[in-house]
Each structure stands twice: as C-alpha cells, then as structure tokens.
Amino acid sequence: QITLKESGPTLVKPTQTLTLTCTFSGFSLASSGVGVGWIRQPPGKALEWLALIYWDDDVRYSPSLRNRLTITKDISKNQVVLSVTNVDPVDSGRYFCAHKDVTSVSNFDYWGQGTLVTVSS
Amino acid sequence: NFVLTQPHSVSASPGKTVTISCARSSGSIANNFVQWYQQRPDSSPTTVIYEDDRRPSGVPERFSGSIDSSSNSASLTISGLKTEDEADYYCQSYDSIVVFGGGTKLTVL
C-alpha cells in the first residue's frame, strides 16, 4: 500500500526559505520509473505543479518558479524534500506530494493529505 | 510551454450527462496523455481518468475521457450524474514539465 505524508512548518516569514518533507512508504525511489512530485494549492484556487524528481535523479521544475525551487531525495529515509526560497504571502497554501504512476508518463496516482503553509510576518 | 484551459464552472441535474473541456494552447493534444483528477472539498485529488481515456479501478464507468484533435482539446464526460460527483475537476498533461488546467467546479443541482 502506497502512502505519502507531507510535513513542515505551518508558518513562515516572508523572504525565508520554506522546507517541506514528503515521507512515503510502499515504494522505493530507487526503482525504475518511480517519481515523486510536489503540487500546491492556494486557498480556493487551482492546483499548481511545482517539481518532480525521478528514480534516476532527473528533476523537473515549474518554469515560473525554477529559480526558487530545489527538490532532492533520500532513498534510505524514503523521503523527498522541497525547498522554496525567498517566500512571499502568495506562496501560502496547501502543499501536496504525490507518487507518479510507474506505468504512466505523468499520472499522479497517490497523493498525500497535504500540509498547509502560511507566509506572514 | 502550453496552457490547459478549462471552463470555470459547469452544472447539471442528477441523472444527466455533463462534459468538461480542456483546451491545449499549443502543440497537439494527441502528443501527450491527459489525466483528469477529481477533488472534493477539503480532500486530496484523485485520478478519475488517465492516459486520455483509461479508468483506474474503482472509478465508475459513468466517467469517460476523450481527446479531439480538431479542437485540440480533451474532454471528461460524466453520465448519470450523482450528487456525490459535485467537486472540482482538473485536467493535467506533461511535455517535459507537468501542466494542470485551471479547474472546473461541477455543481449537481
């Protein structure tokens, strides 16, 4: 059974760096075809894809946020970490991590419950 | 990079059929698979259609997906609407990066 859970601070000050951790079980990021992505959702707004990391260390970033994002993986801990630098109130929202279906190019078939982040001074 | 455009909202009565469109701004809709996610209030998204027209196990046959190259768009059709189908629906595709549509709020009146 695949599960994912996001963790991190609930409140971050503007200009700080936000670091979120996705801890998962039921699969390994060392296995061919596996990927984990981060998606966020401001309150009452649409889903926005942020980043994706694959088993082979290939990483992809949203073009609009590329210079502020870093995604890494720790296979031994079954974790994926997302860092967002220089945060602003518009970065507030729920942040989800999701497992990319191994048999599909881009279907996210399992999602975490999300973690709510507020950026405010 | 391309944009996926969805109607902001659609509505229909229980038992009826509704179709939600997802138009791709550039590049062919047929070049990359499209997924559809359902998100109920205060819940995480779940896949209802993947790879254009495939249904995950557990998703009712009332949900179907298609693509139309002439309009360069994908569609999600839900037949026999139930009140439990009321949710936000997002299309998503991938062309070296992941792209989500802006979401459509489905109201079942």
CSV table of C-alpha atoms in Angstrom, one decimal:
chain,number,residue,atom,x,y,z
A,1,GLN,CA,0.0,0.0,0.0
A,2,ILE,CA,1.4,3.3,-1.1
A,3,THR,CA,1.1,6.3,1.3
A,4,LEU,CA,2.7,9.7,1.4
A,5,LYS,CA,2.7,12.3,4.1
A,6,GLU,CA,3.9,15.9,4.0
A,7,SER,CA,5.5,17.7,6.9
A,8,GLY,CA,7.0,21.1,7.5
A,9,PRO,CA,6.3,24.5,9.1
A,10,THR,CA,2.8,25.9,9.2
A,11,LEU,CA,4.0,29.5,9.4
A,12,VAL,CA,7.0,31.0,7.5
A,13,LYS,CA,8.1,34.7,7.4
A,14,PRO,CA,8.5,36.5,4.1
A,15,THR,CA,12.0,36.2,2.5
A,16,GLN,CA,12.7,33.0,4.5
A,17,THR,CA,13.2,29.5,2.9
A,18,LEU,CA,10.4,27.0,3.2
A,19,THR,CA,11.5,23.4,3.5
A,20,LEU,CA,8.9,20.6,3.2
A,21,THR,CA,9.4,16.9,3.6
A,22,CYS,CA,7.4,14.1,1.9
A,23,THR,CA,7.8,10.8,3.7
A,24,PHE,CA,6.4,7.8,1.9
A,25,SER,CA,6.0,4.1,2.1
A,26,GLY,CA,5.0,1.2,-0.2
A,27,PHE,CA,7.5,2.0,-2.9
A,28,SER,CA,11.2,2.9,-3.4
A,29,LEU,CA,12.6,5.9,-5.3
A,30,ALA,CA,15.4,3.6,-6.3
A,31,SER,CA,13.0,1.6,-8.6
A,32,SER,CA,12.9,2.3,-12.3
A,33,GLY,CA,10.1,4.5,-13.4
A,34,VAL,CA,9.3,5.9,-10.0
A,35,GLY,CA,8.8,9.6,-9.5
A,36,VAL,CA,7.5,11.9,-6.7
A,37,GLY,CA,6.1,15.4,-7.4
A,38,TRP,CA,5.1,18.4,-5.4
A,39,ILE,CA,1.9,20.3,-6.2
A,40,ARG,CA,0.5,23.3,-4.3
A,41,GLN,CA,-2.9,24.9,-4.0
A,42,PRO,CA,-3.6,28.4,-2.7
A,43,PRO,CA,-6.8,28.7,-0.7
A,44,GLY,CA,-9.8,28.5,-3.1
A,45,LYS,CA,-7.6,28.3,-6.1
A,46,ALA,CA,-6.3,25.8,-8.6
A,47,LEU,CA,-3.6,23.1,-8.4
A,48,GLU,CA,-0.2,24.3,-9.4
A,49,TRP,CA,2.6,21.8,-10.2
A,50,LEU,CA,6.0,22.7,-8.7
A,51,ALA,CA,8.6,20.0,-9.1
A,52,LEU,CA,9.1,16.3,-9.9
A,53,ILE,CA,12.1,14.0,-9.1
A,54,TYR,CA,12.6,10.6,-10.8
A,55,TRP,CA,14.4,7.5,-9.6
A,56,ASP,CA,17.3,8.3,-11.9
A,57,ASP,CA,17.9,11.7,-10.3
A,58,ASP,CA,16.2,13.5,-13.2
A,59,VAL,CA,14.4,16.6,-11.9
A,60,ARG,CA,11.9,18.9,-13.5
A,61,TYR,CA,10.7,22.3,-12.2
A,62,SER,CA,7.9,24.7,-13.0
A,63,PRO,CA,9.4,27.3,-15.3
A,64,SER,CA,7.8,30.1,-13.4
A,65,LEU,CA,9.4,29.0,-10.1
A,66,ARG,CA,12.5,27.3,-11.3
A,67,ASN,CA,15.0,29.7,-9.7
A,68,ARG,CA,13.4,29.3,-6.2
A,69,LEU,CA,12.9,25.6,-6.0
A,70,THR,CA,15.1,22.7,-5.1
A,71,ILE,CA,13.9,19.1,-4.9
A,72,THR,CA,16.0,16.3,-3.5
A,73,LYS,CA,15.5,12.7,-2.5
A,74,ASP,CA,16.9,10.5,0.3
A,75,ILE,CA,16.3,6.9,-0.7
A,76,SER,CA,17.4,5.5,2.7
A,77,LYS,CA,14.8,7.6,4.5
A,78,ASN,CA,12.1,7.2,1.9
A,79,GLN,CA,11.8,11.0,1.7
A,80,VAL,CA,11.6,13.8,-0.9
A,81,VAL,CA,12.4,17.3,0.2
A,82,LEU,CA,11.3,20.5,-1.5
A,83,SER,CA,12.8,23.9,-0.7
A,84,VAL,CA,11.3,27.2,-1.7
A,85,THR,CA,13.5,30.2,-1.2
A,86,ASN,CA,12.5,33.8,-0.6
A,87,VAL,CA,8.9,33.1,0.1
A,88,ASP,CA,6.1,35.6,-0.2
A,89,PRO,CA,2.5,35.6,1.1
A,90,VAL,CA,1.4,34.4,-2.4
A,91,ASP,CA,3.2,31.2,-1.6
A,92,SER,CA,0.7,30.4,1.1
A,93,GLY,CA,-1.5,27.3,0.5
A,94,ARG,CA,-1.7,23.6,0.8
A,95,TYR,CA,1.4,21.7,-0.5
A,96,PHE,CA,0.9,18.1,-1.7
A,97,CYS,CA,3.3,15.5,-2.6
A,98,ALA,CA,2.2,12.7,-5.0
A,99,HIS,CA,3.5,9.4,-6.4
A,100,LYS,CA,3.8,9.2,-10.2
A,101,ASP,CA,2.3,6.0,-11.6
A,102,VAL,CA,5.2,3.8,-12.7
A,103,THR,CA,3.3,2.7,-15.7
A,104,SER,CA,2.3,6.2,-16.8
A,105,VAL,CA,4.3,9.1,-18.0
A,106,SER,CA,2.6,11.6,-15.7
A,107,ASN,CA,-0.3,10.3,-13.8
A,108,PHE,CA,-0.2,11.0,-10.1
A,109,ASP,CA,-2.0,8.0,-8.7
A,110,TYR,CA,-1.4,8.5,-4.9
A,111,TRP,CA,-1.4,11.8,-3.1
A,112,GLY,CA,-0.6,12.9,0.5
A,113,GLN,CA,-3.1,14.8,2.5
A,114,GLY,CA,-1.2,18.0,2.0
A,115,THR,CA,0.3,20.4,4.5
A,116,LEU,CA,-1.0,23.9,5.0
A,117,VAL,CA,1.6,26.7,4.9
A,118,THR,CA,1.0,30.3,5.7
A,119,VAL,CA,3.6,33.0,4.8
A,120,SER,CA,3.1,36.0,7.0
A,121,SER,CA,5.2,38.3,9.1
B,1,ASN,CA,5.2,25.5,-22.8
B,2,PHE,CA,1.5,25.1,-23.2
B,3,VAL,CA,-1.6,26.1,-21.2
B,4,LEU,CA,-4.6,23.9,-20.5
B,5,THR,CA,-7.9,26.0,-20.3
B,6,GLN,CA,-11.0,24.7,-18.6
B,7,PRO,CA,-14.4,26.3,-18.1
B,8,HIS,CA,-14.6,27.8,-14.6
B,9,SER,CA,-17.8,26.0,-13.8
B,10,VAL,CA,-20.5,23.7,-15.2
B,11,SER,CA,-23.7,22.5,-13.7
B,12,ALA,CA,-26.3,19.8,-14.4
B,13,SER,CA,-29.1,17.9,-12.7
B,14,PRO,CA,-28.8,14.5,-11.2
B,15,GLY,CA,-29.1,11.7,-13.8
B,16,LYS,CA,-28.0,14.0,-16.6
B,17,THR,CA,-24.7,14.0,-18.6
B,18,VAL,CA,-22.1,16.7,-18.4
B,19,THR,CA,-18.9,17.3,-20.3
B,20,ILE,CA,-15.9,19.3,-19.1
B,21,SER,CA,-13.5,20.5,-21.8
B,22,CYS,CA,-9.7,21.1,-21.5
B,23,ALA,CA,-8.2,23.0,-24.4
B,24,ARG,CA,-4.5,22.9,-25.1
B,25,SER,CA,-3.0,26.2,-26.2
B,26,SER,CA,-0.1,25.0,-28.3
B,27,GLY,CA,1.2,21.6,-29.5
B,28,SER,CA,-1.1,18.8,-30.3
B,29,ILE,CA,-3.4,17.4,-27.6
B,30,ALA,CA,-2.6,14.0,-29.0
B,31,ASN,CA,1.2,14.3,-28.4
B,32,ASN,CA,0.9,13.8,-24.6
B,33,PHE,CA,-1.5,11.9,-22.4
B,34,VAL,CA,-4.1,13.8,-20.4
B,35,GLN,CA,-5.2,12.9,-16.9
B,36,TRP,CA,-8.3,14.1,-15.1
B,37,TYR,CA,-8.5,14.5,-11.3
B,38,GLN,CA,-11.5,14.9,-9.0
B,39,GLN,CA,-11.1,17.0,-5.9
B,40,ARG,CA,-13.8,17.1,-3.3
B,41,PRO,CA,-13.8,19.9,-0.7
B,42,ASP,CA,-11.0,19.5,1.8
B,43,SER,CA,-9.7,16.4,0.1
B,44,SER,CA,-6.7,15.5,-2.0
B,45,PRO,CA,-7.2,15.0,-5.7
B,46,THR,CA,-7.8,11.5,-7.1
B,47,THR,CA,-7.5,10.3,-10.6
B,48,VAL,CA,-10.7,9.6,-12.5
B,49,ILE,CA,-9.2,9.3,-16.0
B,50,TYR,CA,-5.5,8.7,-17.0
B,51,GLU,CA,-3.8,8.4,-20.4
B,52,ASP,CA,-6.7,10.2,-22.1
B,53,ASP,CA,-9.4,7.6,-21.7
B,54,ARG,CA,-8.4,4.9,-19.1
B,55,ARG,CA,-10.3,4.5,-15.9
B,56,PRO,CA,-8.5,3.5,-12.7
B,57,SER,CA,-10.0,0.5,-10.9
B,58,GLY,CA,-12.8,1.7,-8.6
B,59,VAL,CA,-13.9,4.6,-10.8
B,60,PRO,CA,-17.4,4.1,-12.2
B,61,GLU,CA,-18.0,3.6,-15.9
B,62,ARG,CA,-20.0,6.8,-15.8
B,63,PHE,CA,-16.7,8.6,-16.1
B,64,SER,CA,-15.1,8.7,-19.5
B,65,GLY,CA,-12.4,10.6,-21.2
B,66,SER,CA,-11.6,11.5,-24.8
B,67,ILE,CA,-9.4,13.8,-26.9
B,68,ASP,CA,-10.4,15.7,-30.1
B,69,SER,CA,-7.5,16.7,-32.4
B,70,SER,CA,-9.8,19.0,-34.4
B,71,SER,CA,-10.4,21.3,-31.4
B,72,ASN,CA,-7.1,20.3,-29.8
B,73,SER,CA,-8.8,19.5,-26.5
B,74,ALA,CA,-9.6,16.8,-24.1
B,75,SER,CA,-13.0,16.1,-22.5
B,76,LEU,CA,-14.2,14.4,-19.4
B,77,THR,CA,-17.8,13.2,-19.6
B,78,ILE,CA,-19.8,12.1,-16.6
B,79,SER,CA,-23.1,10.4,-17.3
B,80,GLY,CA,-25.9,9.6,-14.8
B,81,LEU,CA,-24.8,12.4,-12.6
B,82,LYS,CA,-25.0,11.9,-8.8
B,83,THR,CA,-24.8,14.4,-6.1
B,84,GLU,CA,-21.5,12.8,-5.0
B,85,ASP,CA,-19.9,13.9,-8.3
B,86,GLU,CA,-20.1,17.5,-7.2
B,87,ALA,CA,-16.4,18.5,-7.0
B,88,ASP,CA,-13.6,20.4,-8.7
B,89,TYR,CA,-12.1,18.6,-11.8
B,90,TYR,CA,-8.6,19.3,-13.2
B,91,CYS,CA,-7.1,18.1,-16.4
B,92,GLN,CA,-3.3,17.6,-16.5
B,93,SER,CA,-0.7,16.7,-19.1
B,94,TYR,CA,3.0,16.5,-19.5
B,95,ASP,CA,5.5,17.7,-22.0
B,96,SER,CA,8.9,17.6,-20.2
B,97,ILE,CA,7.0,19.5,-17.4
B,98,VAL,CA,3.7,18.9,-15.7
B,99,VAL,CA,0.8,21.2,-16.6
B,100,PHE,CA,-2.5,21.5,-14.8
B,101,GLY,CA,-5.6,23.1,-16.1
B,102,GLY,CA,-7.3,25.8,-14.0
B,103,GLY,CA,-10.0,23.5,-12.7
B,104,THR,CA,-13.8,23.3,-13.3
B,105,LYS,CA,-16.3,23.4,-10.5
B,106,LEU,CA,-19.1,20.9,-11.1
B,107,THR,CA,-22.4,21.6,-9.4
B,108,VAL,CA,-25.0,18.9,-9.4
B,109,LEU,CA,-28.3,20.8,-8.9
